[in-house]
Structure formats: structure tokens, C-alpha cells
XYZ file of C-alpha atoms in Angstrom:
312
model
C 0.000 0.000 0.000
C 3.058 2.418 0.968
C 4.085 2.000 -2.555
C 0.396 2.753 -4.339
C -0.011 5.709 -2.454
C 3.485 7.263 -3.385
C 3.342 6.616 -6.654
C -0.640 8.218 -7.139
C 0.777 10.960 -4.832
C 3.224 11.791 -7.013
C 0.906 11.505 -9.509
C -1.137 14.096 -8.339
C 1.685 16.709 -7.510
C 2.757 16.613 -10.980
C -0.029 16.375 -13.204
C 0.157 13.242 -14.615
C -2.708 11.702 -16.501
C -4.084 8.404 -14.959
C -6.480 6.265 -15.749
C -8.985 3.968 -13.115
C -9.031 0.347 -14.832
C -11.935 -1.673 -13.092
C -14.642 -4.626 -13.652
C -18.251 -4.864 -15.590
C -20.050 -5.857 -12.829
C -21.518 -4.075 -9.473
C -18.384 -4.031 -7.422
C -16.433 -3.217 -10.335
C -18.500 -0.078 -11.348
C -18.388 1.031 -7.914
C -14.837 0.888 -7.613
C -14.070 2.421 -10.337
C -16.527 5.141 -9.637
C -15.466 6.125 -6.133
C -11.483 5.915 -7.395
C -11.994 7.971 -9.856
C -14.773 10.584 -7.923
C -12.017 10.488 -4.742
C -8.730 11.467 -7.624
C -10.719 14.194 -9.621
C -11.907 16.052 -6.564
C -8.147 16.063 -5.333
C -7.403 17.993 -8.744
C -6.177 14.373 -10.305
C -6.375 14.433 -13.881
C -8.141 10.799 -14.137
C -10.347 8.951 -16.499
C -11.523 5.649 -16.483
C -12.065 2.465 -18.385
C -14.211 -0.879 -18.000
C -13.755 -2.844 -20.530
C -16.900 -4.312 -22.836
C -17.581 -7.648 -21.469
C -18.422 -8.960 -24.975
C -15.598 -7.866 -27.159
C -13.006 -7.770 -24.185
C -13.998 -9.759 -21.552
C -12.824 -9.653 -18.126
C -9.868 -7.926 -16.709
C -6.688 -6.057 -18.069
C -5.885 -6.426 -21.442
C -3.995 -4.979 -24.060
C -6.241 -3.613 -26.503
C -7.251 -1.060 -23.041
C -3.163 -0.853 -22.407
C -2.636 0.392 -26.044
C -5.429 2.547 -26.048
C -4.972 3.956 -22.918
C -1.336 4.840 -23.681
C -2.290 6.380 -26.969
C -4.081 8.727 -25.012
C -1.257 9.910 -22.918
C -1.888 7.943 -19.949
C 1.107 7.706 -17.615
C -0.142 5.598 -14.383
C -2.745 3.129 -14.735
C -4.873 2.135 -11.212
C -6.474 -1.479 -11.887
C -9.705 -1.830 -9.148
C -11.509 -5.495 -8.832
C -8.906 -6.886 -10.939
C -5.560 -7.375 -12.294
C -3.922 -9.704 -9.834
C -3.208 -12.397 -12.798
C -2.299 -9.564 -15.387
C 1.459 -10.799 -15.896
C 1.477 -10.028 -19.571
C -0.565 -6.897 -19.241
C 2.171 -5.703 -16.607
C 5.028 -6.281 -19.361
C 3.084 -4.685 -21.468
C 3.060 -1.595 -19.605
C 6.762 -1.753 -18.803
C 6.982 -1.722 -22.688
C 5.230 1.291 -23.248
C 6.352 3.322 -20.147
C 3.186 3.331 -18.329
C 3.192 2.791 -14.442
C 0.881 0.336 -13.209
C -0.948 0.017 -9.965
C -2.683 -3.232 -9.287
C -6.116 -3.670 -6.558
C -7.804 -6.568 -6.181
C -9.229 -8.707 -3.842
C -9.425 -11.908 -5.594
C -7.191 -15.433 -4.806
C -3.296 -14.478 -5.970
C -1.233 -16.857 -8.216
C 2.407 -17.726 -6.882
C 3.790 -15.416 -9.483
C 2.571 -11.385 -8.947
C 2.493 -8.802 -11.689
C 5.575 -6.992 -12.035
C 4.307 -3.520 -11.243
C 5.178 -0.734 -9.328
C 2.821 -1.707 -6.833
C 0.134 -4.961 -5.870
C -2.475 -4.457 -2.944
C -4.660 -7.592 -1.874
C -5.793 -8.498 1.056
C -4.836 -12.463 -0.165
C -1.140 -11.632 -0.426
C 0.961 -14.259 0.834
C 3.327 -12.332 2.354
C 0.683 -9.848 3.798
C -0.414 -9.938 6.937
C -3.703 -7.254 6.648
C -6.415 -9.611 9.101
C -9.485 -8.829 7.283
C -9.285 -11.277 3.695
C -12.633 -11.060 2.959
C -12.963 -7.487 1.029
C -14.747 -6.488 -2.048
C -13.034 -5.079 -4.750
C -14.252 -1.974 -3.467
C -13.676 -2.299 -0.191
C -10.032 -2.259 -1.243
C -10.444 1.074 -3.427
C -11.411 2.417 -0.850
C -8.616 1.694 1.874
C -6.679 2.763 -1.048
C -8.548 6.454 -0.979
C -8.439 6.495 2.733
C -4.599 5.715 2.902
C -3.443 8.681 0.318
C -6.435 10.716 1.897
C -4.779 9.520 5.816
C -8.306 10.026 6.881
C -10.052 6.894 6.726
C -13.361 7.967 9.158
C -13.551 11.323 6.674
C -13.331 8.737 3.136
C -15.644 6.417 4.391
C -18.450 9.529 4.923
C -17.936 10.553 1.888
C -18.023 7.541 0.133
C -19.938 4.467 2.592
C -22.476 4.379 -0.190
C -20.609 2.838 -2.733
C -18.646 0.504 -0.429
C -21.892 -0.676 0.924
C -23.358 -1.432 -2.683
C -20.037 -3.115 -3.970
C -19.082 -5.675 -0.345
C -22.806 -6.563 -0.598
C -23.654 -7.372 -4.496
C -20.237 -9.225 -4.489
C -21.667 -11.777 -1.836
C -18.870 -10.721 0.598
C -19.099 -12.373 4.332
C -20.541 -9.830 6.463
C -17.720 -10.122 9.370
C -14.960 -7.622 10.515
C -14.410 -4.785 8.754
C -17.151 -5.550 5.869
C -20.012 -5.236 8.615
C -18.738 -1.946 9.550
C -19.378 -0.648 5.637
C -22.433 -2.119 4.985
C -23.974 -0.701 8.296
C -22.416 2.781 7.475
C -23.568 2.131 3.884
C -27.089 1.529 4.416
C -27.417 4.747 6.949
C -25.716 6.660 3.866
C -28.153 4.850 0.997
C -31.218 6.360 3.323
C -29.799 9.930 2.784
C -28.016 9.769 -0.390
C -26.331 13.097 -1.489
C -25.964 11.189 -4.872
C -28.218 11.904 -7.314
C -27.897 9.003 -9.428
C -28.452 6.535 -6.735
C -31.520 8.545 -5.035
C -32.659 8.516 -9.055
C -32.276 4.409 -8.957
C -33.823 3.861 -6.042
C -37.170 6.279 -6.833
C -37.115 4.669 -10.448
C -37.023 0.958 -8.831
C -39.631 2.056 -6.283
C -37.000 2.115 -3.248
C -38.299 3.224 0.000
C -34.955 4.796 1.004
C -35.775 4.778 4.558
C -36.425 0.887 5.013
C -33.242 0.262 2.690
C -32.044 -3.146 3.522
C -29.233 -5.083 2.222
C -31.696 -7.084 0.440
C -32.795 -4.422 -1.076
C -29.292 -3.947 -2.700
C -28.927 -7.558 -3.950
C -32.424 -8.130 -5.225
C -33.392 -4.920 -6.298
C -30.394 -2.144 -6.714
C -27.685 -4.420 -7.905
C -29.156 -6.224 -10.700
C -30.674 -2.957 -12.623
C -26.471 -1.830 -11.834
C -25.438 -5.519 -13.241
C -27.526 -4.817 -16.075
C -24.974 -2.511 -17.906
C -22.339 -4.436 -18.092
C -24.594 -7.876 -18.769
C -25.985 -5.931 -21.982
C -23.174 -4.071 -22.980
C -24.135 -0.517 -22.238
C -21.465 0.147 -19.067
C -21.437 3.252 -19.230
C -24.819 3.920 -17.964
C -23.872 2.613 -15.251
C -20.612 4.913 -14.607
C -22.154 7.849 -15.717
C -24.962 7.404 -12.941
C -22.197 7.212 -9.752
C -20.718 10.260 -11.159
C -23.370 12.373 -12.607
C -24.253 15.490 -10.668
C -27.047 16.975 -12.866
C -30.588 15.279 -11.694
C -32.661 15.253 -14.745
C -29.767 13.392 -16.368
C -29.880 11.232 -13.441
C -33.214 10.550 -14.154
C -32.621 9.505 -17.134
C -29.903 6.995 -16.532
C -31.832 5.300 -13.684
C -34.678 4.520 -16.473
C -32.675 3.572 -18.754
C -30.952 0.690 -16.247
C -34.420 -0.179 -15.338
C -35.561 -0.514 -18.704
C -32.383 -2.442 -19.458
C -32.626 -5.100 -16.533
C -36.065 -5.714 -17.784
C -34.849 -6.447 -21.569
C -32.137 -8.732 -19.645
C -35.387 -10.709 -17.462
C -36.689 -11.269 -20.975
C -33.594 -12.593 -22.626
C -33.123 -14.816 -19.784
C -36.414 -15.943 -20.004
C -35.594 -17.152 -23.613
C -32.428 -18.523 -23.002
C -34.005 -20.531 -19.576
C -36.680 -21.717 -21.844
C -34.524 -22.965 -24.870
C -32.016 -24.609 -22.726
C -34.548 -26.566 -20.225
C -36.199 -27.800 -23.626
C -32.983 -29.320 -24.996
C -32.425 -31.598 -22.004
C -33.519 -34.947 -22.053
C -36.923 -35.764 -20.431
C -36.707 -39.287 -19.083
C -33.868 -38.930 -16.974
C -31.955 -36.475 -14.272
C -29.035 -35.012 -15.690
C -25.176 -35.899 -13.974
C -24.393 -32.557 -15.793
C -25.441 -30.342 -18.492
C -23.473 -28.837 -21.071
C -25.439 -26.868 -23.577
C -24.546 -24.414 -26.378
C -26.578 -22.254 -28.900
C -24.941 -19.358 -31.179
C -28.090 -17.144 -30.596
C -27.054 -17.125 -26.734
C -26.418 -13.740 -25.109
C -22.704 -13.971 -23.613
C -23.637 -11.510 -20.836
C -26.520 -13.152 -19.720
C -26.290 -16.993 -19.873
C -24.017 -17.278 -16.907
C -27.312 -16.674 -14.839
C -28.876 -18.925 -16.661
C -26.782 -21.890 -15.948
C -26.334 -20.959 -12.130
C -30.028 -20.931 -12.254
C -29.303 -24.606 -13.834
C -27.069 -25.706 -11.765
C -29.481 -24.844 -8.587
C -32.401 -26.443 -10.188
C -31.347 -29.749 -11.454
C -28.423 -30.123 -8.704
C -25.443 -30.763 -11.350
C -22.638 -28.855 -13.111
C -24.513 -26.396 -15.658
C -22.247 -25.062 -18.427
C -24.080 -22.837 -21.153
């Protein structure tokens, strides 16, 4: 962590263009969003960049490295992921771009060579609370160049809440603390992008739950990157003008709904192409007309129902 923050420090002092690299789905885009929020109100000249989950995929890659570095990017921040980018990090070397990596996922025995690496999972770490969201580690980055954790987590509880609990993170130590402070935020929300969501979804903020988040907030969120349209999603975290708000928070809704349908399909088909006179040990199922973003529900939803392996 000593490392991260000195290096986006510097950063900072000198005007260096960086850019916030994070994940398509709820923990990613919030993240991404509070990194990026937390750098520009410090003066930081940051944009950022979530790859499309069809034509990318997940994580680090070089088509972002190239582009980002055509556009004069010096120091690249990766949030939610980038703890198995080893060619992505030689990459950067390549090019002369700086690269920070947070994550909170399992590490490999080899690291990325860059100028920095904060997990929680580190093997030769010794922080005592494993279990955080991607998030939850964006944000311990914020609060240690910040050096005032209690005065980060005001500001930004919120979207540490929303991330820890859509990313099915165990509610002990540190994690209870967020989503507790979270929800009391959620209730008064000074961002109006998330007050839009939850009036659009028909959210009483007052009896917020963390329910509410994963059955209600997080999938209309999810729903941008599932369909391809993240930057709905991005926009409505940092979007300070309420009628646009508006706007983005029907547009997710209307979105998450044209998701349930595709599902639907996709359910539908698949269930129809299994045998009928016997239970299945596994199913593995394939159809070109498939939506990539969505039929990874779909065979969870499998999986749960028929007790097997699902692969779609």
C-alpha cells in the first residue's frame, strides 16, 4: 500500500494523466466510480475504463493498455482486478506506463511486475481482514493517500456498501462496519444518481435493507455491463445533474427488464434441450443465438435447479 499511495501521490503533484481500470459488474463499477470521484476532486487528472464484457472480456488487457497509452496515460490504477495480469504488466513496462494493481481476488504464486500490488490475499501480507470487495479495497486505497479513513468512508460508505454486498462478501470484521455505514448513507443519499435508482425501482430509502441492494439495486447496476451498455452505469455514480440522473436510472431499469426477458428465452430454450426421461449428472449446452452476458445466470439458475454442473 506504501508504494500505491506514493506513486498516485506523485501523480497528483505533478499532473500526470491516470487512468482507473476496473470490472463490468456491481463491485467493479463502484470501484471504479469512487477511485476515480475520490482522484478528480483532489485535482487528479483521471479517467476511467471498464472494458466491454463482450468484445473484451474480463480484466486487463492490451487492446485497453494500447489505447490507454495512446491517449497519454502515464499511471494506470487497476480496481476489482488485475492480480493475474502478468502479460498486461510487461506490457506496460513496454510502453512506459506505471501500473498500480487492486484486487481482492485469490493471488497466483507469481505477482504482476508492477510498481505496486495491494490484496488483502497476499501471501506475504499480513492485513487480518481477507474477505474485502473489490471496493472495499479502493477504498482503503482512498483512505490511505487521503490519511483520513473515518472522513473517506463519509464521503463515500455508499458505494462501499453497494459493492461488499452485491459481491456476496461475508458480512464479518471490517465488511459489517461498511455495509452498516452504507445503508445509513443509501437512506440519505447526497448522490443523485443513486436517489434517481432507487425512486425509479420504487425504493423506499428509509427501510433500505441489504436485500434491497442484492435483489433490487444491484441487478438494474449488473444490467450494464450484462448488456453491454457500461457506461450507464458509470455515468450514474458520477453524474451530478438530476434530470440526467433521471434519465440513466430509467434507462438501467428498462435495461434489466430487456435482460429478465432474454433470460427468459435462453431458460426456456435450454430446459427444452435436455432430455426428459432422466436427471441429468451434468449439463453442457450451447446455442450461437445465446447472449454472452446473460447466460451465466442462466446456468447458475441450472445448476441450482437440477443439482449438477450447468455449463451454457
Amino acid at each position: 500500500m506504501d508504494k500505491a499511495v506514493a506513486r498516485i501521490r506523485r501523480a497528483l503533484e505533478q499532473g500526470e494523466k491516470m487512468a482507473v481500470f476496473g470490472d463490468y459488474d456491481v463491485d467493479g463499477i463502484t470501484s471504479t466510480c469512487l477511485l476515480t470521484d475520490f482522484l478528480r476532486r483532489r485535482g487528479g487528472q483521471c479517467l476511467h475504463y471498464i472494458p466491454g464484457r463482450l468484445e473484451e472480456g474480463y480484466g486487463l488487457n492490451p487492446i485497453a493498455v494500447e489505447y490507454l497509452h495512446s491517449q497519454g496515460v502515464q499511471l494506470i490504477i487497476t480496481v476489482d482486478c488485475g492480480i493475474t495480469a502478468l502479460e498486461e504488466a510487461q506490457l506496460c513496462a513496454r510502453l512506459g506506463v506505471d501500473l498500480v494493481i487492486t484486487d481482492h481476488h485469490e493471488c497466483k504464486p507469481q505477482l504482476p511486475q508492477a510498481v505496486a500490488v495491494v490484496d488483502p490475499h497476499r501471501l506475504d501480507g499480513g492485513y487480518p481482514h481477507k474477505n474485502l470487495s473489490g471496493v472495499g479495497v479502493a477504498f482503503k486505497l482512498a483512505a490511505a493517500i487521503d490519511g483520513d479513513q473515518e472522513a473517506v468512508l463519509a464521503q463515500y460508505a455508499d458505494m462501499v456498501c453497494l459493492g461488499t454486498v452485491a459481491d456476496v462478501m461475508l458480512l464479518q470484521g471490517e465488511n459489517r462496519v461498511f455495509v452498516t455505514r452504507g445503508l445509513e448513507s443509501l437512506r440519505h443519499t447526497r448522490r443523485v444518481g443513486l436517489a434517481a435508482l432507487m425512486e425509479e425501482s420504487g425504493c423506499a430509502q428509509e427501510s433500505l435493507t441489504a436485500s434491497t441492494i442484492g435483489y433490487i439495486l444491484a441487478p438494474r447496476i449488473n444490467a450494464a455491463g450484462r448488456m453491454g451498455q457500461i457506461d450507464l452505469a458509470t455515468e450514474l455514480f458520477l453524474t451530478r445533474d438530476p434530470q440526467r440522473a433521471r434519465e440513466l436510472a430509467h434507462a438501467l431499469c428498462e435495461l434489466n427488464r430487456l435482460r429478465q426477458t432474454v433470460e427468459s428465452e435462453i431458460y426456456q430454450q435450454a430446459v427444452s434441450m435436455l432430455p426428459r426421461d432422466s436427471a441429468p449428472e451434468a449439463i453442457v449446452l450451447a446455442d450461437d443465438s445465446w447472449h454472452q452476458g446473460v447466460v451465466g445466470i442462466v446456468a447458475s439458475r441450472m445448476a441450482e435447479e437440477f443439482c449438477c454442473p450447468a455449463f451454457l
